[in-house]
Each structure stands twice: as structure tokens, then as C-alpha cells.
Amino acid sequence: MKRLAVIAAAVLAATALSIAPASAHAALQSSNPAENAVLDAAPDEVTLTFNQNVQQNFATVTVVGSDQSQWAASEPVVDGSTVTVDLDGLGAAGGYTIGYRVVSADGHPITGSIPFQLTQASPAATTPPATNLDFTNRAEPQATQDTEDSSGFPIWIIAVVVVAVGASGVLFALRKRTH
């Protein structure tokens, strides 16, 4: 019986420590242009698709050329899990980076960047558009995507409870056997 109780406690502890969170944060599923895409012509817009809905209020999308010029021509539009920003062409051929910061439905910020290449200068725009986008009080996108996968509730609390219950079961089994 003692051996069975110890095995049961070990199985409970291993299970508790291996449980993945049930509700992970939003993550980028796809983008248009895609990461590292090589384009012959400038796209009309940038579209980011996430695996969950994101909040409209805190979406920020930038499109920056290798000369640090900003090319987003509108505020981001959020439709559920899709974020779109219009472009007014792009500039010279070269590297561009889409930077984004959105807030998932559970309140966690998700940031990232998507590089792509333009092989031919855009005939529509040779200088960045004169936009007056207000990104006040919004964080600048970071170079990598936030990959935190917790559900907001610390998993270690569940593990401690399971271990405590398992240890109590072992102690109860040992106590019952000695009486």
C-alpha cells in the first residue's frame, strides 16, 4: 500500500508539472507580405492574422524601410483576429520591416516584426507619405515575437496543490497502515 501511495503521488506530481496552459495568448499565424517574402511590386496593404481575436484599442502596425522611413498610410483596422493597415506604395528597392504590437483578448501584448524585400522601386511613392499617425502612449514594436504561453494563471500554483494533495494522500496511507 505504501508503494502504491508513493507511485500515485509521483504520477500526480509529474502530471501537474507537465500540464500545459489551456488558454495561450494570441500568436501571429500569417502575414501578407509573408516573412522574408521577395516582392516585385509594393503591396497596397499589410495584413496580419492571429490565432485569436485582438483588441482594437491597442493595435500598432508600422512599415519601415531600410532608410527608417515609415510607410503605413492609415491607422490599423482590427477585424477579430485580422489587423490591416493601408500602404501608400513603398520607396526604393530594399529591405522593409513590418513591426506590430497588438493586445490579445486576454490582455497580453504581442509584439513582433516581419522582414520582407522589395526588388523594384515603387513608382507610386518615392518619399514616405505625409501621415499624421498618432502612436502616442503606444509601445514601439520589438524585434521578436513575445512567446510567453501562460494563461495568466500561474501553473505552479496548480502543481503545488497537486503535490500537497498527493503528499497528504501518502501520509494518510502510511498513517492508516500503522494503526
mmCIF file of N, CA and C in Angstrom, residues 85-174:
data_model
loop_
_atom_site.group_PDB
_atom_site.id
_atom_site.type_symbol
_atom_site.label_atom_id
_atom_site.label_comp_id
_atom_site.label_asym_id
_atom_site.label_seq_id
_atom_site.Cartn_x
_atom_site.Cartn_y
_atom_site.Cartn_z
ATOM 1 N N VAL A 85 -3.395 47.367 -42.298
ATOM 2 C CA VAL A 85 -3.001 48.772 -42.407
ATOM 3 C C VAL A 85 -2.729 49.047 -43.887
ATOM 4 N N ASP A 86 -3.236 50.183 -44.371
ATOM 5 C CA ASP A 86 -3.024 50.572 -45.766
ATOM 6 C C ASP A 86 -1.621 51.131 -45.961
ATOM 7 N N LEU A 87 -1.090 50.907 -47.155
ATOM 8 C CA LEU A 87 0.198 51.473 -47.538
ATOM 9 C C LEU A 87 -0.017 52.439 -48.696
ATOM 10 N N ASP A 88 0.834 53.412 -48.784
ATOM 11 C CA ASP A 88 0.799 54.341 -49.913
ATOM 12 C C ASP A 88 2.040 54.068 -50.745
ATOM 13 N N GLY A 89 2.091 52.845 -51.288
ATOM 14 C CA GLY A 89 3.288 52.432 -52.013
ATOM 15 C C GLY A 89 4.430 52.203 -51.039
ATOM 16 N N LEU A 90 5.586 52.016 -51.570
ATOM 17 C CA LEU A 90 6.817 51.922 -50.789
ATOM 18 C C LEU A 90 7.858 52.734 -51.538
ATOM 19 N N GLY A 91 9.025 52.835 -50.995
ATOM 20 C CA GLY A 91 10.072 53.636 -51.624
ATOM 21 C C GLY A 91 10.986 52.811 -52.496
ATOM 22 N N ALA A 92 12.262 52.955 -52.251
ATOM 23 C CA ALA A 92 13.293 52.304 -53.050
ATOM 24 C C ALA A 92 13.299 50.793 -52.833
ATOM 25 N N ALA A 93 13.908 50.107 -53.777
ATOM 26 C CA ALA A 93 14.096 48.670 -53.614
ATOM 27 C C ALA A 93 14.976 48.442 -52.391
ATOM 28 N N GLY A 94 14.690 47.379 -51.664
ATOM 29 C CA GLY A 94 15.481 47.079 -50.478
ATOM 30 C C GLY A 94 14.651 46.391 -49.416
ATOM 31 N N GLY A 95 15.184 46.392 -48.214
ATOM 32 C CA GLY A 95 14.542 45.708 -47.102
ATOM 33 C C GLY A 95 13.516 46.583 -46.394
ATOM 34 N N TYR A 96 12.421 45.960 -46.000
ATOM 35 C CA TYR A 96 11.361 46.608 -45.234
ATOM 36 C C TYR A 96 11.010 45.707 -44.063
ATOM 37 N N THR A 97 10.509 46.327 -43.007
ATOM 38 C CA THR A 97 10.120 45.564 -41.827
ATOM 39 C C THR A 97 8.736 46.005 -41.363
ATOM 40 N N ILE A 98 7.862 45.029 -41.187
ATOM 41 C CA ILE A 98 6.558 45.273 -40.588
ATOM 42 C C ILE A 98 6.742 45.060 -39.087
ATOM 43 N N GLY A 99 6.486 46.075 -38.319
ATOM 44 C CA GLY A 99 6.533 45.948 -36.867
ATOM 45 C C GLY A 99 5.115 45.991 -36.332
ATOM 46 N N TYR A 100 4.822 45.147 -35.351
ATOM 47 C CA TYR A 100 3.464 45.156 -34.807
ATOM 48 C C TYR A 100 3.481 44.995 -33.297
ATOM 49 N N ARG A 101 2.458 45.563 -32.705
ATOM 50 C CA ARG A 101 2.166 45.370 -31.284
ATOM 51 C C ARG A 101 0.662 45.361 -31.167
ATOM 52 N N VAL A 102 0.117 44.242 -30.731
ATOM 53 C CA VAL A 102 -1.315 44.109 -30.507
ATOM 54 C C VAL A 102 -1.517 43.557 -29.102
ATOM 55 N N VAL A 103 -2.735 43.655 -28.632
ATOM 56 C CA VAL A 103 -3.075 43.105 -27.327
ATOM 57 C C VAL A 103 -4.097 42.006 -27.548
ATOM 58 N N SER A 104 -3.779 40.811 -27.058
ATOM 59 C CA SER A 104 -4.688 39.681 -27.238
ATOM 60 C C SER A 104 -5.934 39.873 -26.379
ATOM 61 N N ALA A 105 -6.940 39.071 -26.635
ATOM 62 C CA ALA A 105 -8.209 39.184 -25.917
ATOM 63 C C ALA A 105 -8.022 39.032 -24.414
ATOM 64 N N ASP A 106 -6.992 38.280 -23.979
ATOM 65 C CA ASP A 106 -6.768 38.103 -22.545
ATOM 66 C C ASP A 106 -5.914 39.216 -21.938
ATOM 67 N N GLY A 107 -5.578 40.229 -22.733
ATOM 68 C CA GLY A 107 -4.881 41.398 -22.203
ATOM 69 C C GLY A 107 -3.372 41.377 -22.325
ATOM 70 N N HIS A 108 -2.783 40.345 -22.901
ATOM 71 C CA HIS A 108 -1.325 40.278 -23.031
ATOM 72 C C HIS A 108 -0.865 40.906 -24.345
ATOM 73 N N PRO A 109 0.159 41.762 -24.285
ATOM 74 C CA PRO A 109 0.681 42.358 -25.518
ATOM 75 C C PRO A 109 1.497 41.336 -26.312
ATOM 76 N N ILE A 110 1.344 41.397 -27.613
ATOM 77 C CA ILE A 110 2.078 40.525 -28.531
ATOM 78 C C ILE A 110 2.827 41.446 -29.489
ATOM 79 N N THR A 111 4.129 41.293 -29.567
ATOM 80 C CA THR A 111 4.931 42.137 -30.444
ATOM 81 C C THR A 111 5.772 41.274 -31.367
ATOM 82 N N GLY A 112 6.131 41.850 -32.482
ATOM 83 C CA GLY A 112 6.991 41.121 -33.396
ATOM 84 C C GLY A 112 7.322 41.948 -34.617
ATOM 85 N N SER A 113 8.115 41.372 -35.484
ATOM 86 C CA SER A 113 8.484 42.044 -36.724
ATOM 87 C C SER A 113 8.585 41.021 -37.841
ATOM 88 N N ILE A 114 8.296 41.493 -39.046
ATOM 89 C CA ILE A 114 8.290 40.631 -40.224
ATOM 90 C C ILE A 114 9.083 41.331 -41.321
ATOM 91 N N PRO A 115 10.249 40.824 -41.644
ATOM 92 C CA PRO A 115 11.031 41.442 -42.723
ATOM 93 C C PRO A 115 10.570 40.948 -44.091
ATOM 94 N N PHE A 116 10.685 41.815 -45.079
ATOM 95 C CA PHE A 116 10.448 41.418 -46.467
ATOM 96 C C PHE A 116 11.289 42.310 -47.375
ATOM 97 N N GLN A 117 11.432 41.909 -48.638
ATOM 98 C CA GLN A 117 12.260 42.627 -49.602
ATOM 99 C C GLN A 117 11.405 43.130 -50.764
ATOM 100 N N LEU A 118 11.725 44.320 -51.237
ATOM 101 C CA LEU A 118 11.126 44.863 -52.452
ATOM 102 C C LEU A 118 12.242 44.931 -53.479
ATOM 103 N N THR A 119 12.039 44.285 -54.644
ATOM 104 C CA THR A 119 13.118 44.204 -55.636
ATOM 105 C C THR A 119 13.123 45.375 -56.610
ATOM 106 N N GLN A 120 11.987 46.085 -56.744
ATOM 107 C CA GLN A 120 11.926 47.225 -57.654
ATOM 108 C C GLN A 120 11.309 48.408 -56.913
ATOM 109 N N ALA A 121 11.857 49.589 -57.144
ATOM 110 C CA ALA A 121 11.320 50.792 -56.504
ATOM 111 C C ALA A 121 9.859 50.972 -56.874
ATOM 112 N N SER A 122 9.113 51.477 -55.937
ATOM 113 C CA SER A 122 7.693 51.714 -56.156
ATOM 114 C C SER A 122 7.505 52.974 -56.994
ATOM 115 N N PRO A 123 6.816 52.894 -58.144
ATOM 116 C CA PRO A 123 6.622 54.092 -58.967
ATOM 117 C C PRO A 123 5.643 55.077 -58.331
ATOM 118 N N ALA A 124 4.763 54.586 -57.460
ATOM 119 C CA ALA A 124 3.737 55.447 -56.868
ATOM 120 C C ALA A 124 4.284 56.361 -55.785
ATOM 121 N N ALA A 125 5.323 55.938 -55.101
ATOM 122 C CA ALA A 125 5.822 56.747 -53.985
ATOM 123 C C ALA A 125 7.340 56.667 -53.918
ATOM 124 N N THR A 126 7.971 57.797 -53.947
ATOM 125 C CA THR A 126 9.425 57.826 -53.805
ATOM 126 C C THR A 126 9.831 58.453 -52.487
ATOM 127 N N THR A 127 8.890 59.066 -51.794
ATOM 128 C CA THR A 127 9.133 59.575 -50.446
ATOM 129 C C THR A 127 8.022 59.061 -49.550
ATOM 130 N N PRO A 128 8.280 58.940 -48.265
ATOM 131 C CA PRO A 128 7.252 58.419 -47.365
ATOM 132 C C PRO A 128 6.024 59.319 -47.377
ATOM 133 N N PRO A 129 4.844 58.734 -47.201
ATOM 134 C CA PRO A 129 3.629 59.531 -47.175
ATOM 135 C C PRO A 129 3.634 60.483 -45.985
ATOM 136 N N ALA A 130 3.011 61.640 -46.167
ATOM 137 C CA ALA A 130 2.907 62.617 -45.081
ATOM 138 C C ALA A 130 1.699 62.260 -44.240
ATOM 139 N N THR A 131 1.885 61.361 -43.326
ATOM 140 C CA THR A 131 0.779 60.948 -42.473
ATOM 141 C C THR A 131 0.961 61.542 -41.093
ATOM 142 N N ASN A 132 -0.118 61.670 -40.415
ATOM 143 C CA ASN A 132 -0.090 62.195 -39.054
ATOM 144 C C ASN A 132 -0.657 61.126 -38.135
ATOM 145 N N LEU A 133 -0.028 59.973 -38.124
ATOM 146 C CA LEU A 133 -0.480 58.894 -37.266
ATOM 147 C C LEU A 133 -0.053 59.183 -35.840
ATOM 148 N N ASP A 134 -0.975 59.049 -34.921
ATOM 149 C CA ASP A 134 -0.691 59.319 -33.518
ATOM 150 C C ASP A 134 -0.467 58.011 -32.790
ATOM 151 N N PHE A 135 0.785 57.693 -32.549
ATOM 152 C CA PHE A 135 1.114 56.492 -31.808
ATOM 153 C C PHE A 135 1.493 56.838 -30.374
ATOM 154 N N THR A 136 0.987 57.955 -29.864
ATOM 155 C CA THR A 136 1.258 58.373 -28.500
ATOM 156 C C THR A 136 0.750 57.306 -27.541
ATOM 157 N N ASN A 137 1.530 57.057 -26.522
ATOM 158 C CA ASN A 137 1.204 56.079 -25.483
ATOM 159 C C ASN A 137 1.137 54.658 -26.007
ATOM 160 N N ARG A 138 1.746 54.405 -27.119
ATOM 161 C CA ARG A 138 1.811 53.040 -27.652
ATOM 162 C C ARG A 138 3.268 52.638 -27.710
ATOM 163 N N ALA A 139 3.537 51.429 -27.287
ATOM 164 C CA ALA A 139 4.918 50.945 -27.287
ATOM 165 C C ALA A 139 5.359 50.649 -28.705
ATOM 166 N N GLU A 140 6.624 50.876 -28.990
ATOM 167 C CA GLU A 140 7.179 50.542 -30.298
ATOM 168 C C GLU A 140 7.321 49.027 -30.403
ATOM 169 N N PRO A 141 7.124 48.479 -31.571
ATOM 170 C CA PRO A 141 7.270 47.035 -31.741
ATOM 171 C C PRO A 141 8.695 46.593 -31.436
ATOM 172 N N GLN A 142 8.797 45.391 -30.891
ATOM 173 C CA GLN A 142 10.105 44.819 -30.604
ATOM 174 C C GLN A 142 10.521 43.943 -31.771
ATOM 175 N N ALA A 143 11.776 43.508 -31.745
ATOM 176 C CA ALA A 143 12.307 42.761 -32.869
ATOM 177 C C ALA A 143 11.863 41.305 -32.898
ATOM 178 N N THR A 144 11.363 40.781 -31.803
ATOM 179 C CA THR A 144 10.938 39.391 -31.791
ATOM 180 C C THR A 144 9.563 39.274 -31.186
ATOM 181 N N GLN A 145 8.887 38.197 -31.528
ATOM 182 C CA GLN A 145 7.541 37.985 -31.025
ATOM 183 C C GLN A 145 7.600 37.503 -29.592
ATOM 184 N N ASP A 146 6.680 38.014 -28.772
ATOM 185 C CA ASP A 146 6.540 37.568 -27.398
ATOM 186 C C ASP A 146 6.021 36.142 -27.442
ATOM 187 N N THR A 147 6.769 35.213 -26.848
ATOM 188 C CA THR A 147 6.375 33.822 -26.934
ATOM 189 C C THR A 147 5.927 33.270 -25.598
ATOM 190 N N GLU A 148 5.588 34.136 -24.663
ATOM 191 C CA GLU A 148 5.091 33.661 -23.384
ATOM 192 C C GLU A 148 3.787 32.922 -23.620
ATOM 193 N N ASP A 149 3.654 31.727 -23.037
ATOM 194 C CA ASP A 149 2.489 30.908 -23.288
ATOM 195 C C ASP A 149 1.660 30.633 -22.044
ATOM 196 N N SER A 150 1.741 31.447 -21.011
ATOM 197 C CA SER A 150 0.928 31.190 -19.836
ATOM 198 C C SER A 150 -0.470 31.724 -20.060
ATOM 199 N N SER A 151 -1.412 31.211 -19.314
ATOM 200 C CA SER A 151 -2.797 31.640 -19.470
ATOM 201 C C SER A 151 -3.108 32.808 -18.563
ATOM 202 N N GLY A 152 -2.127 33.352 -17.876
ATOM 203 C CA GLY A 152 -2.371 34.425 -16.939
ATOM 204 C C GLY A 152 -2.467 33.880 -15.515
ATOM 205 N N PHE A 153 -2.806 32.609 -15.350
ATOM 206 C CA PHE A 153 -2.882 31.967 -14.049
ATOM 207 C C PHE A 153 -1.623 31.139 -13.879
ATOM 208 N N PRO A 154 -0.853 31.380 -12.817
ATOM 209 C CA PRO A 154 0.419 30.661 -12.647
ATOM 210 C C PRO A 154 0.216 29.153 -12.512
ATOM 211 N N ILE A 155 0.814 28.391 -13.387
ATOM 212 C CA ILE A 155 0.690 26.938 -13.393
ATOM 213 C C ILE A 155 1.344 26.332 -12.157
ATOM 214 N N TRP A 156 2.319 27.022 -11.583
ATOM 215 C CA TRP A 156 2.994 26.469 -10.417
ATOM 216 C C TRP A 156 2.046 26.332 -9.232
ATOM 217 N N ILE A 157 1.006 27.161 -9.167
ATOM 218 C CA ILE A 157 0.036 27.045 -8.075
ATOM 219 C C ILE A 157 -0.687 25.707 -8.175
ATOM 220 N N ILE A 158 -1.072 25.324 -9.394
ATOM 221 C CA ILE A 158 -1.729 24.036 -9.591
ATOM 222 C C ILE A 158 -0.786 22.905 -9.207
ATOM 223 N N ALA A 159 0.476 23.023 -9.601
ATOM 224 C CA ALA A 159 1.453 21.987 -9.279
ATOM 225 C C ALA A 159 1.625 21.843 -7.775
ATOM 226 N N VAL A 160 1.691 22.955 -7.053
ATOM 227 C CA VAL A 160 1.855 22.902 -5.595
ATOM 228 C C VAL A 160 0.643 22.241 -4.953
ATOM 229 N N VAL A 161 -0.550 22.587 -5.417
ATOM 230 C CA VAL A 161 -1.767 21.981 -4.855
ATOM 231 C C VAL A 161 -1.778 20.473 -5.110
ATOM 232 N N VAL A 162 -1.447 20.066 -6.332
ATOM 233 C CA VAL A 162 -1.443 18.632 -6.649
ATOM 234 C C VAL A 162 -0.405 17.894 -5.814
ATOM 235 N N VAL A 163 0.778 18.466 -5.653
ATOM 236 C CA VAL A 163 1.820 17.830 -4.835
ATOM 237 C C VAL A 163 1.372 17.754 -3.378
ATOM 238 N N ALA A 164 0.756 18.824 -2.876
ATOM 239 C CA ALA A 164 0.292 18.823 -1.487
ATOM 240 C C ALA A 164 -0.788 17.764 -1.273
ATOM 241 N N VAL A 165 -1.726 17.660 -2.216
ATOM 242 C CA VAL A 165 -2.774 16.634 -2.107
ATOM 243 C C VAL A 165 -2.151 15.243 -2.182
ATOM 244 N N GLY A 166 -1.196 15.065 -3.099
ATOM 245 C CA GLY A 166 -0.523 13.773 -3.214
ATOM 246 C C GLY A 166 0.243 13.412 -1.952
ATOM 247 N N ALA A 167 0.944 14.392 -1.378
ATOM 248 C CA ALA A 167 1.694 14.144 -0.139
ATOM 249 C C ALA A 167 0.735 13.822 1.006
ATOM 250 N N SER A 168 -0.390 14.518 1.044
ATOM 251 C CA SER A 168 -1.389 14.221 2.084
ATOM 252 C C SER A 168 -1.905 12.799 1.929
ATOM 253 N N GLY A 169 -2.125 12.375 0.698
ATOM 254 C CA GLY A 169 -2.578 11.013 0.451
ATOM 255 C C GLY A 169 -1.561 9.987 0.901
ATOM 256 N N VAL A 170 -0.288 10.259 0.649
ATOM 257 C CA VAL A 170 0.776 9.354 1.086
ATOM 258 C C VAL A 170 0.803 9.279 2.605
ATOM 259 N N LEU A 171 0.756 10.431 3.259
ATOM 260 C CA LEU A 171 0.769 10.449 4.725
ATOM 261 C C LEU A 171 -0.448 9.729 5.298
ATOM 262 N N PHE A 172 -1.608 9.940 4.697
ATOM 263 C CA PHE A 172 -2.812 9.269 5.156
ATOM 264 C C PHE A 172 -2.684 7.769 4.995
ATOM 265 N N ALA A 173 -2.160 7.329 3.866
ATOM 266 C CA ALA A 173 -1.992 5.898 3.613
ATOM 267 C C ALA A 173 -1.000 5.291 4.593
ATOM 268 N N LEU A 174 0.076 5.985 4.888
ATOM 269 C CA LEU A 174 1.076 5.484 5.844
ATOM 270 C C LEU A 174 0.496 5.448 7.255
#
